[in-house]
mmCIF file of C-alpha atoms in Angstrom:
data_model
loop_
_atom_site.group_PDB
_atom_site.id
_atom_site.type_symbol
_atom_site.label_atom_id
_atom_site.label_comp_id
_atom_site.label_asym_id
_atom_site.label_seq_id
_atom_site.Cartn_x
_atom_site.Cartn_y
_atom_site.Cartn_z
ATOM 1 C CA UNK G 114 36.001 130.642 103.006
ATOM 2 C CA UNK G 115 38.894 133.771 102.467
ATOM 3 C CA UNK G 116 39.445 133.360 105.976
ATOM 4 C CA UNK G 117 39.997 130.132 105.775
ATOM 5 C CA UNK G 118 42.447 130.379 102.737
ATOM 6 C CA UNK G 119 44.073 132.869 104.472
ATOM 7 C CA UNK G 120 44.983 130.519 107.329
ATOM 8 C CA UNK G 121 45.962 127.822 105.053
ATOM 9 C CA UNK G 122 48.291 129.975 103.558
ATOM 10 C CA UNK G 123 49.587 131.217 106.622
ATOM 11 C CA UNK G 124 50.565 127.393 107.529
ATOM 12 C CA UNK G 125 52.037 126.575 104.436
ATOM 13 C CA UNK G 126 54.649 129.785 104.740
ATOM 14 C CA UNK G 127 54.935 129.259 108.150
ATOM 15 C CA UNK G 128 56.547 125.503 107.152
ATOM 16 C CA UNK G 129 58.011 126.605 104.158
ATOM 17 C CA UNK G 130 60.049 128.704 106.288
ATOM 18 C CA UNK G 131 60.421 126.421 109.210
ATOM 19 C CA UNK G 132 61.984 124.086 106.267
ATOM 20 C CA UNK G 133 64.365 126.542 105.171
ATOM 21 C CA UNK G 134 65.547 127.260 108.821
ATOM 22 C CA UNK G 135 65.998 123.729 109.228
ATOM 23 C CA UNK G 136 68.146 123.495 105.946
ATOM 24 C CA UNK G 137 70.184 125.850 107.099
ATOM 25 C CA UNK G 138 70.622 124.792 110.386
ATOM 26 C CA UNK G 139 71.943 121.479 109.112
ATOM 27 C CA UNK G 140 73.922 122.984 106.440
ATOM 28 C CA UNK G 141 76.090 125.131 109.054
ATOM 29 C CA UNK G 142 75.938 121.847 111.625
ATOM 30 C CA UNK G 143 77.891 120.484 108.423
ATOM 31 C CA UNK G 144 80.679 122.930 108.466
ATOM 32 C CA UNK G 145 80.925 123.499 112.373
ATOM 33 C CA UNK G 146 84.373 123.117 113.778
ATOM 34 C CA UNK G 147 84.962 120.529 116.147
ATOM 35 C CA UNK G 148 84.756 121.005 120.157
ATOM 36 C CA UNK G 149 88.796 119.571 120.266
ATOM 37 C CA UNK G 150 91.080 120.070 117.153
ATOM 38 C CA UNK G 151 94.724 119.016 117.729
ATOM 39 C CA UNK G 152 97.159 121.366 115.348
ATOM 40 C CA UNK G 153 100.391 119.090 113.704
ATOM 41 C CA UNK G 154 102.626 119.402 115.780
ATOM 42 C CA UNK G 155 106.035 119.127 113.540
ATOM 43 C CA UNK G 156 108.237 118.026 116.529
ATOM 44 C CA UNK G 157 106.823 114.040 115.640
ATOM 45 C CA UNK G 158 108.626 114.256 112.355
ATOM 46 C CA UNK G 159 112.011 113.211 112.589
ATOM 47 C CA UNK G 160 114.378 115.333 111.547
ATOM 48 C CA UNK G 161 116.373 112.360 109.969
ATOM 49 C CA UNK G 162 114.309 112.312 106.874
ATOM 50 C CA UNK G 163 114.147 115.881 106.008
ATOM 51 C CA UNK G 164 116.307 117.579 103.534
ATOM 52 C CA UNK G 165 116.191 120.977 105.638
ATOM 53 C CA UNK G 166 114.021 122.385 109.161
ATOM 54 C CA UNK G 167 110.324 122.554 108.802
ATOM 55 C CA UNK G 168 109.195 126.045 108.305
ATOM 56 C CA UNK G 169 105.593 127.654 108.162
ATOM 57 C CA UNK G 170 104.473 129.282 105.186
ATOM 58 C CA UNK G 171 100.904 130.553 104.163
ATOM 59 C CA UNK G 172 99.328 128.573 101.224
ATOM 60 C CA UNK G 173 95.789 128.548 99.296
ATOM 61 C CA UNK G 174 93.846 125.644 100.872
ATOM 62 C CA UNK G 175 91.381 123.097 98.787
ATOM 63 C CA UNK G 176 88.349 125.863 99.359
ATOM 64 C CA UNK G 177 90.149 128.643 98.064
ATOM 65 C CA UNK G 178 90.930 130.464 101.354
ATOM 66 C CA UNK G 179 94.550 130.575 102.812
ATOM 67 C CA UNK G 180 96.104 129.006 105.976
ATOM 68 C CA UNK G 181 99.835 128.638 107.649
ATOM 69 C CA UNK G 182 101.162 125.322 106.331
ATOM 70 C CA UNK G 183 104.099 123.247 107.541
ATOM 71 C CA UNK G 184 106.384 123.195 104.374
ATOM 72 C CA UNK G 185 108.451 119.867 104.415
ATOM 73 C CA UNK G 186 111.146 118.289 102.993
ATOM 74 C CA UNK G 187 111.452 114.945 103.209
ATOM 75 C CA UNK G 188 114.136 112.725 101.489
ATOM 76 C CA UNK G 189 112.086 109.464 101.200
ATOM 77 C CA UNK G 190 115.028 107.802 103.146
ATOM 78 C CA UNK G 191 113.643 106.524 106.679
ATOM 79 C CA UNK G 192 115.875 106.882 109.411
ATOM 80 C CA UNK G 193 113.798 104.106 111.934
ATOM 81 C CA UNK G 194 114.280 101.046 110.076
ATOM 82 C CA UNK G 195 116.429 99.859 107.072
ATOM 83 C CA UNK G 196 114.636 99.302 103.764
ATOM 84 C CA UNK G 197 114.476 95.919 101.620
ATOM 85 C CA UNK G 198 114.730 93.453 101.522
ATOM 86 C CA UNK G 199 112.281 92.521 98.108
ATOM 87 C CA UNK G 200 113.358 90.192 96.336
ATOM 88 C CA UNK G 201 114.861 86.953 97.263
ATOM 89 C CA UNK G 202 117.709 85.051 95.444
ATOM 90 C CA UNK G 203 117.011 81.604 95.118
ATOM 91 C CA UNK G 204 113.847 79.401 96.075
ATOM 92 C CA UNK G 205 115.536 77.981 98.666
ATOM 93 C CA UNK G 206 115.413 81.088 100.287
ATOM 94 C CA UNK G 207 113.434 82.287 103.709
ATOM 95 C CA UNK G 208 111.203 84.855 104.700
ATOM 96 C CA UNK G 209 114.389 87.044 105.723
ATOM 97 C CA UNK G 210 115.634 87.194 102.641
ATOM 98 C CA UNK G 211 112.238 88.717 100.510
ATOM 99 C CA UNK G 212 109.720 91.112 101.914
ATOM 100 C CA UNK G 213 105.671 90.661 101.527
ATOM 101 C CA UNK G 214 102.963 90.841 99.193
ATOM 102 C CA UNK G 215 99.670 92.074 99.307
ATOM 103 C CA UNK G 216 96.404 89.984 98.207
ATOM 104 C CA UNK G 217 92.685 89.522 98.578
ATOM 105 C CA UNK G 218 93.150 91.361 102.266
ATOM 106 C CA UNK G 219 95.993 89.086 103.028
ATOM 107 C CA UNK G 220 99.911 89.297 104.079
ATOM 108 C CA UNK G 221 102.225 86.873 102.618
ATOM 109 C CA UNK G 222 106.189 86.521 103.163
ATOM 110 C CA UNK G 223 107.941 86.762 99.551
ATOM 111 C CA UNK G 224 110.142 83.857 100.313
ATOM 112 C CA UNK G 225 111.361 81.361 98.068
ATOM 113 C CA UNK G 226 108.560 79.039 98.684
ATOM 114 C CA UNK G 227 105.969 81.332 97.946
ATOM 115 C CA UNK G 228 108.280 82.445 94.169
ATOM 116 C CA UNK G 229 108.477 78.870 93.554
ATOM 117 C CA UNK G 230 104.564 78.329 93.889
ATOM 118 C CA UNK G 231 103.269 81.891 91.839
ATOM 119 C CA UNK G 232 101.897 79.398 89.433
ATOM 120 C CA UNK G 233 99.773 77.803 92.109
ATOM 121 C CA UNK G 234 98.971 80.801 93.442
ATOM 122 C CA UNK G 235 97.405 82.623 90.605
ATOM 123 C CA UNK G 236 96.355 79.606 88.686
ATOM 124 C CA UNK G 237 98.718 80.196 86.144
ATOM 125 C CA UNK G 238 101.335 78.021 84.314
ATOM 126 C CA UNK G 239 102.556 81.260 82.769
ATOM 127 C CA UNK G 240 104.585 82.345 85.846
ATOM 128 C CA UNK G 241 107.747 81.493 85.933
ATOM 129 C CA UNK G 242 110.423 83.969 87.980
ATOM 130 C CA UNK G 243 112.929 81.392 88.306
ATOM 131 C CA UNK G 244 115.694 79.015 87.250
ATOM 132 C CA UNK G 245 114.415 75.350 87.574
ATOM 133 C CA UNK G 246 118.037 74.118 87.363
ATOM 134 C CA UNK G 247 119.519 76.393 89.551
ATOM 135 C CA UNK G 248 116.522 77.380 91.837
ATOM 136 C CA UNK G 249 117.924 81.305 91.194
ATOM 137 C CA UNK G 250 115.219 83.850 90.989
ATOM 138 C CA UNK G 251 115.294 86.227 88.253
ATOM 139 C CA UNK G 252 115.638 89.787 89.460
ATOM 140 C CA UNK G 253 116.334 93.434 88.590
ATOM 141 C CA UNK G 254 119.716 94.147 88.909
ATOM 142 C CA UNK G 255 120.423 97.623 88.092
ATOM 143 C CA UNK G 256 118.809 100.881 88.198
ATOM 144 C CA UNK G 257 117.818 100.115 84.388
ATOM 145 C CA UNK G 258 116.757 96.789 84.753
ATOM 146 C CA UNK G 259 114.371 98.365 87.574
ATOM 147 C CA UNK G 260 113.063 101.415 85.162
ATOM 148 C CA UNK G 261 111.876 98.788 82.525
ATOM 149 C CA UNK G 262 110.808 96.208 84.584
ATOM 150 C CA UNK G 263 108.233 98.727 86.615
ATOM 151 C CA UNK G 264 107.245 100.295 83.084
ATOM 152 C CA UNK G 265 103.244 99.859 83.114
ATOM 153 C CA UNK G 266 104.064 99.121 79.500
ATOM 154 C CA UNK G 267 107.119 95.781 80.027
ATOM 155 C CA UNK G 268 108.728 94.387 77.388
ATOM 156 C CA UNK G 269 108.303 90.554 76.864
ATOM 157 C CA UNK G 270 111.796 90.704 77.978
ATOM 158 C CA UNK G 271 111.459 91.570 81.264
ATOM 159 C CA UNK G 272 108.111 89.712 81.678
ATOM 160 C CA UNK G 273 108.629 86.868 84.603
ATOM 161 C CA UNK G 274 111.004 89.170 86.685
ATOM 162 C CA UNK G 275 111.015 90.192 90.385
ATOM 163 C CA UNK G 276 111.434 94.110 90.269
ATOM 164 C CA UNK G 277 113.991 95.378 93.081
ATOM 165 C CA UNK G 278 114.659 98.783 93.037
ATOM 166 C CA UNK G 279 117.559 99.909 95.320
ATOM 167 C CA UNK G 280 117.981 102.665 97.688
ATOM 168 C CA UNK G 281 121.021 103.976 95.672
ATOM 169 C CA UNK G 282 118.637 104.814 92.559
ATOM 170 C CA UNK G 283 116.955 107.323 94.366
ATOM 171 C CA UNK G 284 119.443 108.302 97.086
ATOM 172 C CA UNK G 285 119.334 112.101 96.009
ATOM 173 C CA UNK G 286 115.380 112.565 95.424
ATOM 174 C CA UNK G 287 113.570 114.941 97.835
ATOM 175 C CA UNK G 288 110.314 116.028 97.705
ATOM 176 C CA UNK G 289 108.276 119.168 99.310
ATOM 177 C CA UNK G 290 104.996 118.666 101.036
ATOM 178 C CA UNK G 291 102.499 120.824 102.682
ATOM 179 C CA UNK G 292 100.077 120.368 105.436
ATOM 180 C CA UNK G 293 97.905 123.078 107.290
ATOM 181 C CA UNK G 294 99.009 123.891 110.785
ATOM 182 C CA UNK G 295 95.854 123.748 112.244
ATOM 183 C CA UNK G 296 93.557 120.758 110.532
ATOM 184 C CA UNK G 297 89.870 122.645 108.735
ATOM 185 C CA UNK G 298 86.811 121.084 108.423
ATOM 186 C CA UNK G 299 85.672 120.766 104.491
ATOM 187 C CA UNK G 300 82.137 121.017 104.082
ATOM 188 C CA UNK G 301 82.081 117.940 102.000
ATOM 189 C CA UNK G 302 84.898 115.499 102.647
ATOM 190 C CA UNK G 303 87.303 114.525 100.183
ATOM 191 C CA UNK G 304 87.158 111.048 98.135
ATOM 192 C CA UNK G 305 90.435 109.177 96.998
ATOM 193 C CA UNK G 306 89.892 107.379 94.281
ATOM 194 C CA UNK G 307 91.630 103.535 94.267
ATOM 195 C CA UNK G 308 94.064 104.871 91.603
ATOM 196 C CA UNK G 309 97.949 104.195 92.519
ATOM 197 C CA UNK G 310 101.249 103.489 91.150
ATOM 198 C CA UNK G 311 103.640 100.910 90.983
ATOM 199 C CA UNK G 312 107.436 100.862 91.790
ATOM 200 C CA UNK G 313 108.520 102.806 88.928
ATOM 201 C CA UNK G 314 105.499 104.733 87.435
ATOM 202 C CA UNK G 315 105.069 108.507 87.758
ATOM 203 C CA UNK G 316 104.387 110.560 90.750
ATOM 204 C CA UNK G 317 100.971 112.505 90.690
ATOM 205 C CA UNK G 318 101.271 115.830 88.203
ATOM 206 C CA UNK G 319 103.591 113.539 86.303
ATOM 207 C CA UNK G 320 107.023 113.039 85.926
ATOM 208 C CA UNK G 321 108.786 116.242 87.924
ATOM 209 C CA UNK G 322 112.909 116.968 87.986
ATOM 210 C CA UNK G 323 114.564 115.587 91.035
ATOM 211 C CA UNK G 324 114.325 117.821 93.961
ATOM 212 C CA UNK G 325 110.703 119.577 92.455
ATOM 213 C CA UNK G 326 107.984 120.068 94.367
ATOM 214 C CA UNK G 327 105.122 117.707 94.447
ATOM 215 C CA UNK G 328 102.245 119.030 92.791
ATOM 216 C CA UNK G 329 98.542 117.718 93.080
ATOM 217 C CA UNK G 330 97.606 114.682 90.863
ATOM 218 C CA UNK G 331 94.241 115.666 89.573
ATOM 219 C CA UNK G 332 91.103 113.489 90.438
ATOM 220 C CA UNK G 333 87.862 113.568 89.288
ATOM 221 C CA UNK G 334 85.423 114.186 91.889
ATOM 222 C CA UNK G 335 81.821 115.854 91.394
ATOM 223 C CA UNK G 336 80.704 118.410 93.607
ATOM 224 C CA UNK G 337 84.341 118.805 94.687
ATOM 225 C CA UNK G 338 87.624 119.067 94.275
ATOM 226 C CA UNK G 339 89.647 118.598 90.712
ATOM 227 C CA UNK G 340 93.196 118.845 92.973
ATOM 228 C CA UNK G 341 92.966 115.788 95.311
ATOM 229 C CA UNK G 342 96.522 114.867 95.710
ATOM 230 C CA UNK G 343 96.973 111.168 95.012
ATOM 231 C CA UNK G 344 98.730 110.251 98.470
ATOM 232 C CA UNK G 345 97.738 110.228 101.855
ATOM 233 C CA UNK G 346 99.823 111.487 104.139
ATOM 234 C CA UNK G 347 103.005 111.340 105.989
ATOM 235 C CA UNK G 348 104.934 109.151 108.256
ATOM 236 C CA UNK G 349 106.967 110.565 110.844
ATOM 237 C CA UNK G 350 109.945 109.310 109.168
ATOM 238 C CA UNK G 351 108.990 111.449 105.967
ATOM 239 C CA UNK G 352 108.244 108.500 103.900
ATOM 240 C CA UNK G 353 104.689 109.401 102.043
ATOM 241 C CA UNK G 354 102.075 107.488 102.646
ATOM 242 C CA UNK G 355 100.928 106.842 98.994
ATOM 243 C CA UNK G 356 97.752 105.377 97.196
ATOM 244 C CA UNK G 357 97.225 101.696 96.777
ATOM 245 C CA UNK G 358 99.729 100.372 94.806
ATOM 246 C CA UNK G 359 98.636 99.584 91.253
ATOM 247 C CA UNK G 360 98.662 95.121 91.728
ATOM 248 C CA UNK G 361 96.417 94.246 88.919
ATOM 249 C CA UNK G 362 99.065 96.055 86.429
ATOM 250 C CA UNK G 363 101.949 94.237 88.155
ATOM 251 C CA UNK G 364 100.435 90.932 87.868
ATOM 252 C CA UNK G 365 99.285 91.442 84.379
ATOM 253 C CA UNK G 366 102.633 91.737 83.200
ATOM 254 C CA UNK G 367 103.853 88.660 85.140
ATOM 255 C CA UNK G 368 106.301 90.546 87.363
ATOM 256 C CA UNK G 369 106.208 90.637 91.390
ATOM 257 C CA UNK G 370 107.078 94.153 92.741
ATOM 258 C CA UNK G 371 107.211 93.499 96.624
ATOM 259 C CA UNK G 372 107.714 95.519 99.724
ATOM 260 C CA UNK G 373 109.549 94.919 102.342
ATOM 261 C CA UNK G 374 108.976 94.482 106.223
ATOM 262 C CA UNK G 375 107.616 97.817 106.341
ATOM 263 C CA UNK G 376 104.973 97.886 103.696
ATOM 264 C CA UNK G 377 107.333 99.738 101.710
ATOM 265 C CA UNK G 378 109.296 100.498 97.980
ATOM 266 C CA UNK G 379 111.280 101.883 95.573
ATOM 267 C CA UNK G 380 109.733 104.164 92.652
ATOM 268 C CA UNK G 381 112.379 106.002 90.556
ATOM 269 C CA UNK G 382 110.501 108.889 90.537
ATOM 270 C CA UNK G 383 109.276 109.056 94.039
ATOM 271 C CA UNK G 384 111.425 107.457 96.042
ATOM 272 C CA UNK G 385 110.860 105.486 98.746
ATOM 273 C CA UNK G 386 107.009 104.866 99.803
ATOM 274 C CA UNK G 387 104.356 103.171 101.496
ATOM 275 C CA UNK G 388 101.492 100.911 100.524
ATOM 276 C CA UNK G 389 100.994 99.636 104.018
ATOM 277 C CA UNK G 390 101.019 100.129 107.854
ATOM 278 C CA UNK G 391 102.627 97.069 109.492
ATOM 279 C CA UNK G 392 103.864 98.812 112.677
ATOM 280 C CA UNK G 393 107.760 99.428 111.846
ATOM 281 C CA UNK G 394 107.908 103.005 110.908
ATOM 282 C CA UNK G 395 107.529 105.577 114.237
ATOM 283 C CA UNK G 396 104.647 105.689 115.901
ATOM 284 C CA UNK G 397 103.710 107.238 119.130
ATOM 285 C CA UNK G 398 101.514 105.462 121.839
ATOM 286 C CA UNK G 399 98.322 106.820 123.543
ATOM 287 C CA UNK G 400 97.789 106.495 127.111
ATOM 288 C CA UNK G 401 94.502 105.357 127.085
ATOM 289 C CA UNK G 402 95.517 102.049 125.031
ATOM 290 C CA UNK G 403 94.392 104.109 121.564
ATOM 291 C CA UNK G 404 96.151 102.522 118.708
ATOM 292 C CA UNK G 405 99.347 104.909 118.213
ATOM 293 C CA UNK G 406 99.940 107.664 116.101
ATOM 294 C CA UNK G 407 101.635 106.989 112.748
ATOM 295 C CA UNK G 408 101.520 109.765 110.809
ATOM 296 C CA UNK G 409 99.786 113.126 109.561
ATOM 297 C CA UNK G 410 97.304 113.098 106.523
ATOM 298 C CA UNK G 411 97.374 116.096 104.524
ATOM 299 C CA UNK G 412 94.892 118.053 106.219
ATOM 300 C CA UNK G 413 96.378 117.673 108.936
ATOM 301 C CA UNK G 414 94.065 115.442 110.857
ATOM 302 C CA UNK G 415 96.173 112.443 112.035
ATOM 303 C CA UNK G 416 96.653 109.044 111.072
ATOM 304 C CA UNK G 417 96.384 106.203 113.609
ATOM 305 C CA UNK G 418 97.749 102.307 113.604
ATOM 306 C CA UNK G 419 94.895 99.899 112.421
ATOM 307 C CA UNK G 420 93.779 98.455 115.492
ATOM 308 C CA UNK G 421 95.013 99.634 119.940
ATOM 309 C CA UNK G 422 97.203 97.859 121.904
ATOM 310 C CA UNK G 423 94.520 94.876 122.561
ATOM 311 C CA UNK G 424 94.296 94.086 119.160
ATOM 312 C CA UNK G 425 90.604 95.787 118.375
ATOM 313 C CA UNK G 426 90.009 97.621 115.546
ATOM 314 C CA UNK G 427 87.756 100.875 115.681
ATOM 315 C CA UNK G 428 83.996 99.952 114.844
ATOM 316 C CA UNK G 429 82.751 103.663 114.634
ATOM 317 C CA UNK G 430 85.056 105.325 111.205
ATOM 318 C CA UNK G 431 83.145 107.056 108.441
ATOM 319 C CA UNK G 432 83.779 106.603 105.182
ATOM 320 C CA UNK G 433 87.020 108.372 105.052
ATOM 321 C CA UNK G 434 88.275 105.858 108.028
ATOM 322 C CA UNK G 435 88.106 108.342 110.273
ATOM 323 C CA UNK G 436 86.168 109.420 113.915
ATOM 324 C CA UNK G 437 86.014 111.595 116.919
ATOM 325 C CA UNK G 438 87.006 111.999 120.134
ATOM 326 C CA UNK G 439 88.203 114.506 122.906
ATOM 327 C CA UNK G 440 91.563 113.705 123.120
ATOM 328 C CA UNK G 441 92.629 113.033 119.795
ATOM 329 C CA UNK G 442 89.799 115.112 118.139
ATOM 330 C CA UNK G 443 89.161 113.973 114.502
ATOM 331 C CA UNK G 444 91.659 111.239 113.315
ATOM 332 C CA UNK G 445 92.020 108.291 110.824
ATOM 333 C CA UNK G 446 92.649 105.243 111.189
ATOM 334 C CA UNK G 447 94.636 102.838 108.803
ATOM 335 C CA UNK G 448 93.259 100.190 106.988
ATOM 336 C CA UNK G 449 94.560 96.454 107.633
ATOM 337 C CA UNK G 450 97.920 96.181 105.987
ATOM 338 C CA UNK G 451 96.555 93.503 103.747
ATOM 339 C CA UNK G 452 94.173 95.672 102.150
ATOM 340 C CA UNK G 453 96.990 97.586 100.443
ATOM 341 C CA UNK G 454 95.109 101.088 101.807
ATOM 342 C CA UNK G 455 95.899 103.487 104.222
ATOM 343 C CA UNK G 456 92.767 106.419 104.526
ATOM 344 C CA UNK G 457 89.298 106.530 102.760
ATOM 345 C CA UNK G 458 89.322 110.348 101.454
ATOM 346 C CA UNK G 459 90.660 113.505 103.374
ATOM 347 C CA UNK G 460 88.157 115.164 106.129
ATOM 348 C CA UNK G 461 89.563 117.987 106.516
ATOM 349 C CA UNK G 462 90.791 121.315 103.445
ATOM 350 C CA UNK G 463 94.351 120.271 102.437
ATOM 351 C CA UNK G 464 97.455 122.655 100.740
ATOM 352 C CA UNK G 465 97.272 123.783 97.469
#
């Protein structure tokens, strides 16, 4: 009978242990670097829409060790297309003359038409963003008018307006962003959470002086990070690719903050952003029919069009929108325009 205890025993260490090897085994398969990792390569950004060269300084990453990071920049001012327009002027108007809006996973053209018909749209008799006599559509027209009409908290005087914020509100704002060289592995990936701005609320950290560097917006996030920056990445242009603009808050106060052509606008504070990939800004084209290049998240991994040049969109992302392969090695890849969402969460240990 001791014998036979003795074997038991035995077994059960011998699979406690085998467990334990096993847990371990997985736990470093978790954290193993890649077989192909692409490093940024800061030639793609265009020098255009920086403020000064791209330089490499050393920075304290999300898991507290350190790694050279591109320091940029940018100006928010794209140099590949021309911004606006938002807003049209009268309902007679055509697509040409407003940008788009975002809703339900849908594009629409911010024409006159579609001003005219809010009411229809939303089921709501309350909207009413222009002059039935005169067909003109009421509109920010200074940078003042645009500062209180954005205001999460509007004034029943601005209620019923379409916010336009101009390029010459924010033509001196730069900001300074930092991405690691070579992309890292996290352990866990990063979450975003669906949090996001509008055209004129603050930047994440809060409200900074002009020219400041961006600094990290917290984010909740068990068993993670408390510094998740709040945007996603960035174009080659230099325009950030930010989180998903804040709709619900815009509708609520019965105003219409569009972007234009390029899934783009205007927040005082932050300059010129995006809320959407619709193919204007650079991108850079694969040889193997990949959907192109777009863009760098901020670990460095990098961002992809929705869908390759047949039209197909990737069937094999994780939950950050992102997958593997040899050429590219890890990458993201955009969600549809209409979604009004670029990435999922961050892969990869981003800049402090």
């Amino acid at each position: 009978m001791k014998k036979y205890n003795l074997k038991l025993l035995t077994i059960i260490l011998f699979l406690v242990g085998l467990s334990a090897c096993t847990s371990n085994s997985e736990s470093k398969k978790n954290i193993t670097q890649d077989k192909v990792t692409i490093a940024v390569n800061s030639n793609y950004f265009l020098p255009g829409g920086l403020a000064e060269p791209i330089t490499i300084v050393t920075r304290t990453l999300s898991d507290g060790s350190t790694a050279d990071c591109y320091k940029i920049i940018a100006t928010s001012t794209p140099t590949d297309h021309t911004m606006g327009p938002w807003c049209p002027t009268n309902i007679s108007d055509d697509a040409s003359a407003g940008g788009i809006w975002m809703q339900d996973g849908e594009i629409y053209d911010v024409d006159g038409e579609f001003v005219k018909n809010l009411a229809t749209f939303y089921k709501d008799d309350t909207w009413m963003l222009y002059n039935s006599e005169t067909g003109e559509i009421t509109k920010t027209t200074t940078k003042e008018e645009c500062e209180e009409a954005a205001n999460p908290n509007v004034g029943e005087e601005y209620k019923n307006y379409c916010v336009e914020c101009l390029p010459s509100y924010v033509s001196d704002v730069t900001h300074t962003y930092y991405i690691p060289v070579t992309p890292k592995k996290a352990a866990t990936p990063y979450t975003f959470s669906r949090g996001g701005r509008g055209a004129g609320g603050p930047p994440p950290g809060g409200k900074r002086p002009e020219g400041g560097e961006r600094p990290p917006r917290p984010e909740k996030r068990p068993e993670n990070s408390s510094t998740m920056p709040s945007s996603r990445g960035l174009a080659f242009n230099g325009v950030v690719f930010d989180a998903p603009a804040p709709t619900d808050n815009i509708l609520n106060a019965y105003t219409l903050a569009p972007f234009d052509d390029a899934g783009g606008h205007i927040n005082l504070a932050a300059g010129y952003h995006y809320h959407a990939a619709t193919g204007v800004s650079k991108k850079i084209t694969q040889a193997d029919n990949h959907a192109p290049m777009i863009g760098y998240a901020f670990d460095g991994y990098g961002i992809f069009a929705n869908t390759d040049v047949n039209g197909k969109e990737a069937t094999d992302l994780d939950e950050s929108r992102g997958h593997y392969d040899e050429t590219r090695g890890y990458h993201y890849h955009v969600d549809k325009a209409g979604n009004n969402n670029f990435i999922n969460g961050l892969r990869g240990e981003y800049a402090l």
